[in-house]
PDB file of C-alpha atoms in Angstrom:
ATOM      1  CA  MET A   1      24.578  -5.223 -13.231  1.00  0.00           C
ATOM      2  CA  ALA A   2      21.975  -7.421 -11.507  1.00  0.00           C
ATOM      3  CA  GLN A   3      21.202  -4.938  -8.725  1.00  0.00           C
ATOM      4  CA  SER A   4      19.821  -2.296 -11.103  1.00  0.00           C
ATOM      5  CA  VAL A   5      17.180  -4.625 -12.551  1.00  0.00           C
ATOM      6  CA  ALA A   6      14.079  -5.274 -10.453  1.00  0.00           C
ATOM      7  CA  PRO A   7      13.584  -8.957  -9.625  1.00  0.00           C
ATOM      8  CA  GLY A   8      10.933 -10.647 -11.724  1.00  0.00           C
ATOM      9  CA  ASP A   9       7.710 -12.055 -10.350  1.00  0.00           C
ATOM     10  CA  ILE A  10       7.305 -15.258  -8.463  1.00  0.00           C
ATOM     11  CA  ILE A  11       4.185 -17.375  -8.365  1.00  0.00           C
ATOM     12  CA  THR A  12       3.145 -19.132  -5.176  1.00  0.00           C
ATOM     13  CA  GLN A  13       0.558 -21.898  -5.091  1.00  0.00           C
ATOM     14  CA  PRO A  14      -1.530 -21.202  -3.049  1.00  0.00           C
ATOM     15  CA  GLY A  15      -1.431 -17.548  -4.062  1.00  0.00           C
ATOM     16  CA  THR A  16      -3.043 -15.610  -1.221  1.00  0.00           C
ATOM     17  CA  LYS A  17      -3.096 -17.514   2.087  1.00  0.00           C
ATOM     18  CA  ILE A  18      -2.297 -20.742   3.927  1.00  0.00           C
ATOM     19  CA  VAL A  19      -5.055 -22.559   5.779  1.00  0.00           C
ATOM     20  CA  PHE A  20      -4.537 -25.021   8.626  1.00  0.00           C
ATOM     21  CA  ASN A  21      -7.541 -27.035   9.832  1.00  0.00           C
ATOM     22  CA  ALA A  22      -8.266 -28.220  13.377  1.00  0.00           C
ATOM     23  CA  PRO A  23      -7.518 -30.207  15.468  1.00  0.00           C
ATOM     24  CA  TYR A  24      -4.259 -28.543  16.513  1.00  0.00           C
ATOM     25  CA  ASP A  25      -3.040 -31.256  18.876  1.00  0.00           C
ATOM     26  CA  ASP A  26      -0.648 -32.563  16.215  1.00  0.00           C
ATOM     27  CA  LYS A  27       1.801 -31.037  13.734  1.00  0.00           C
ATOM     28  CA  HIS A  28       0.332 -29.962  10.373  1.00  0.00           C
ATOM     29  CA  THR A  29       2.313 -29.487   7.168  1.00  0.00           C
ATOM     30  CA  TYR A  30       1.199 -27.478   4.151  1.00  0.00           C
ATOM     31  CA  HIS A  31       3.116 -27.456   0.868  1.00  0.00           C
ATOM     32  CA  ILE A  32       3.655 -24.293  -1.139  1.00  0.00           C
ATOM     33  CA  LYS A  33       4.969 -24.298  -4.670  1.00  0.00           C
ATOM     34  CA  VAL A  34       7.251 -21.357  -5.464  1.00  0.00           C
ATOM     35  CA  ILE A  35       7.879 -20.663  -9.161  1.00  0.00           C
ATOM     36  CA  ASN A  36      10.369 -18.150 -10.534  1.00  0.00           C
ATOM     37  CA  SER A  37       8.342 -16.716 -13.423  1.00  0.00           C
ATOM     38  CA  GLY A  38      10.963 -14.054 -14.205  1.00  0.00           C
ATOM     39  CA  GLY A  39      13.879 -14.216 -16.600  1.00  0.00           C
ATOM     40  CA  ARG A  40      16.748 -14.050 -14.064  1.00  0.00           C
ATOM     41  CA  ARG A  41      18.092 -16.314 -11.327  1.00  0.00           C
ATOM     42  CA  ILE A  42      16.786 -15.287  -7.902  1.00  0.00           C
ATOM     43  CA  GLY A  43      17.665 -15.977  -4.300  1.00  0.00           C
ATOM     44  CA  TRP A  44      14.639 -16.454  -2.039  1.00  0.00           C
ATOM     45  CA  ALA A  45      14.064 -16.732   1.701  1.00  0.00           C
ATOM     46  CA  PHE A  46      11.052 -17.297   3.937  1.00  0.00           C
ATOM     47  CA  LYS A  47      10.408 -15.493   7.212  1.00  0.00           C
ATOM     48  CA  THR A  48       7.656 -16.178   9.729  1.00  0.00           C
ATOM     49  CA  THR A  49       5.973 -14.074  12.401  1.00  0.00           C
ATOM     50  CA  ASN A  50       5.885 -16.930  14.913  1.00  0.00           C
ATOM     51  CA  MET A  51       9.088 -18.975  15.093  1.00  0.00           C
ATOM     52  CA  LYS A  52       7.749 -21.167  17.926  1.00  0.00           C
ATOM     53  CA  ARG A  53       4.675 -22.348  16.052  1.00  0.00           C
ATOM     54  CA  LEU A  54       5.608 -22.077  12.360  1.00  0.00           C
ATOM     55  CA  GLY A  55       8.467 -23.636  10.433  1.00  0.00           C
ATOM     56  CA  VAL A  56       9.527 -23.564   6.784  1.00  0.00           C
ATOM     57  CA  ASP A  57      11.674 -26.192   5.053  1.00  0.00           C
ATOM     58  CA  PRO A  58      13.702 -25.367   3.070  1.00  0.00           C
ATOM     59  CA  ALA A  59      13.768 -21.788   4.380  1.00  0.00           C
ATOM     60  CA  CYS A  60      15.839 -20.376   1.507  1.00  0.00           C
ATOM     61  CA  GLY A  61      17.308 -21.239  -1.852  1.00  0.00           C
ATOM     62  CA  VAL A  62      18.069 -20.220  -5.423  1.00  0.00           C
ATOM     63  CA  LEU A  63      15.803 -20.604  -8.453  1.00  0.00           C
ATOM     64  CA  ASP A  64      16.739 -20.314 -12.106  1.00  0.00           C
ATOM     65  CA  PRO A  65      14.187 -18.763 -14.503  1.00  0.00           C
ATOM     66  CA  LYS A  66      11.021 -20.920 -14.771  1.00  0.00           C
ATOM     67  CA  GLU A  67      12.350 -23.256 -12.056  1.00  0.00           C
ATOM     68  CA  GLN A  68      10.130 -24.217  -9.098  1.00  0.00           C
ATOM     69  CA  VAL A  69      10.526 -25.621  -5.612  1.00  0.00           C
ATOM     70  CA  LEU A  70       8.133 -27.254  -3.151  1.00  0.00           C
ATOM     71  CA  VAL A  71       8.367 -25.748   0.334  1.00  0.00           C
ATOM     72  CA  ALA A  72       6.846 -27.318   3.467  1.00  0.00           C
ATOM     73  CA  VAL A  73       5.256 -24.901   5.939  1.00  0.00           C
ATOM     74  CA  SER A  74       4.603 -26.662   9.230  1.00  0.00           C
ATOM     75  CA  CYS A  75       2.502 -25.651  12.210  1.00  0.00           C
ATOM     76  CA  ASP A  76       3.371 -27.267  15.530  1.00  0.00           C
ATOM     77  CA  SER A  77       0.615 -28.335  17.911  1.00  0.00           C
ATOM     78  CA  PHE A  78      -0.839 -25.551  20.045  1.00  0.00           C
ATOM     79  CA  GLN A  79      -3.874 -24.694  22.160  1.00  0.00           C
ATOM     80  CA  PHE A  80      -6.351 -23.123  19.717  1.00  0.00           C
ATOM     81  CA  GLY A  81      -8.156 -20.153  21.238  1.00  0.00           C
ATOM     82  CA  ALA A  82      -5.577 -19.795  24.026  1.00  0.00           C
ATOM     83  CA  GLU A  83      -2.951 -18.166  21.792  1.00  0.00           C
ATOM     84  CA  ASP A  84      -3.163 -15.129  19.540  1.00  0.00           C
ATOM     85  CA  THR A  85      -2.967 -16.311  15.932  1.00  0.00           C
ATOM     86  CA  ASN A  86      -4.304 -13.158  14.224  1.00  0.00           C
ATOM     87  CA  ASN A  87      -0.951 -11.921  12.959  1.00  0.00           C
ATOM     88  CA  ASP A  88       0.528 -15.277  11.913  1.00  0.00           C
ATOM     89  CA  ARG A  89       1.953 -15.218   8.398  1.00  0.00           C
ATOM     90  CA  VAL A  90       4.903 -16.306   6.313  1.00  0.00           C
ATOM     91  CA  THR A  91       6.705 -13.858   4.049  1.00  0.00           C
ATOM     92  CA  ILE A  92       8.810 -14.807   1.068  1.00  0.00           C
ATOM     93  CA  GLU A  93      11.497 -12.348   0.012  1.00  0.00           C
ATOM     94  CA  TRP A  94      13.416 -12.610  -3.231  1.00  0.00           C
ATOM     95  CA  THR A  95      16.142 -10.740  -5.061  1.00  0.00           C
ATOM     96  CA  ASN A  96      18.248 -11.158  -8.188  1.00  0.00           C
ATOM     97  CA  THR A  97      21.477 -13.046  -7.676  1.00  0.00           C
ATOM     98  CA  PRO A  98      24.677 -11.269  -8.734  1.00  0.00           C
ATOM     99  CA  ASP A  99      25.857 -12.038 -12.264  1.00  0.00           C
ATOM    100  CA  GLY A 100      28.136 -15.068 -12.260  1.00  0.00           C
ATOM    101  CA  ALA A 101      27.288 -16.108  -8.688  1.00  0.00           C
ATOM    102  CA  ALA A 102      27.262 -19.807  -7.873  1.00  0.00           C
ATOM    103  CA  LYS A 103      23.853 -21.421  -7.420  1.00  0.00           C
ATOM    104  CA  GLN A 104      24.232 -21.388  -3.659  1.00  0.00           C
ATOM    105  CA  PHE A 105      22.127 -19.172  -1.387  1.00  0.00           C
ATOM    106  CA  ARG A 106      23.881 -16.209   0.256  1.00  0.00           C
ATOM    107  CA  ARG A 107      22.217 -14.113   2.971  1.00  0.00           C
ATOM    108  CA  GLU A 108      24.254 -11.035   1.973  1.00  0.00           C
ATOM    109  CA  TRP A 109      22.318 -10.735  -1.320  1.00  0.00           C
ATOM    110  CA  PHE A 110      19.498  -9.296   0.798  1.00  0.00           C
ATOM    111  CA  GLN A 111      21.707  -6.848   2.700  1.00  0.00           C
ATOM    112  CA  GLY A 112      23.216  -4.857  -0.169  1.00  0.00           C
ATOM    113  CA  ASP A 113      21.568  -2.107  -2.178  1.00  0.00           C
ATOM    114  CA  GLY A 114      19.794  -4.463  -4.571  1.00  0.00           C
ATOM    115  CA  MET A 115      16.012  -4.502  -4.751  1.00  0.00           C
ATOM    116  CA  VAL A 116      14.258  -7.060  -2.552  1.00  0.00           C
ATOM    117  CA  ARG A 117      10.640  -7.976  -3.250  1.00  0.00           C
ATOM    118  CA  ARG A 118       8.223  -9.441  -0.691  1.00  0.00           C
ATOM    119  CA  LYS A 119       5.020 -11.431  -0.702  1.00  0.00           C
ATOM    120  CA  ASN A 120       3.019 -12.031   2.480  1.00  0.00           C
ATOM    121  CA  LEU A 121       0.920 -15.164   2.922  1.00  0.00           C
ATOM    122  CA  PRO A 122      -1.377 -14.815   5.949  1.00  0.00           C
ATOM    123  CA  ILE A 123      -2.170 -17.963   7.869  1.00  0.00           C
ATOM    124  CA  GLU A 124      -5.757 -18.873   8.618  1.00  0.00           C
ATOM    125  CA  TYR A 125      -6.677 -21.373  11.320  1.00  0.00           C
ATOM    126  CA  ASN A 126     -10.021 -23.142  10.925  1.00  0.00           C
ATOM    127  CA  PRO A 127     -11.418 -24.184  14.331  1.00  0.00           C
TER     128      PRO A 127
END
């Protein structure tokens, strides 16, 4: 049963943070590579602390073992220094997909009793 096995690791490149550089009067896009380094198919989803400023495309998906995806994290233009950016981050959550499930993302995988793992990537803004 997939739920009783902890999801394997993922690798993100970059691994620890996302950096956006000034000026902030235009939209910036940063690409993150997400790699399923475990031995099972996983469902993954990104969340962000600031929906107005930060976007992720695609925001969710399914990865087979050793498969990878390129995800675009975008930052809309904003007034640097006039808004609080200290807590901005994106979080990727992932969980094993049920055995035999189609390779199509389902939100309910995250709402059952299966284990969900998380990785936070803080966002740094260089003035």
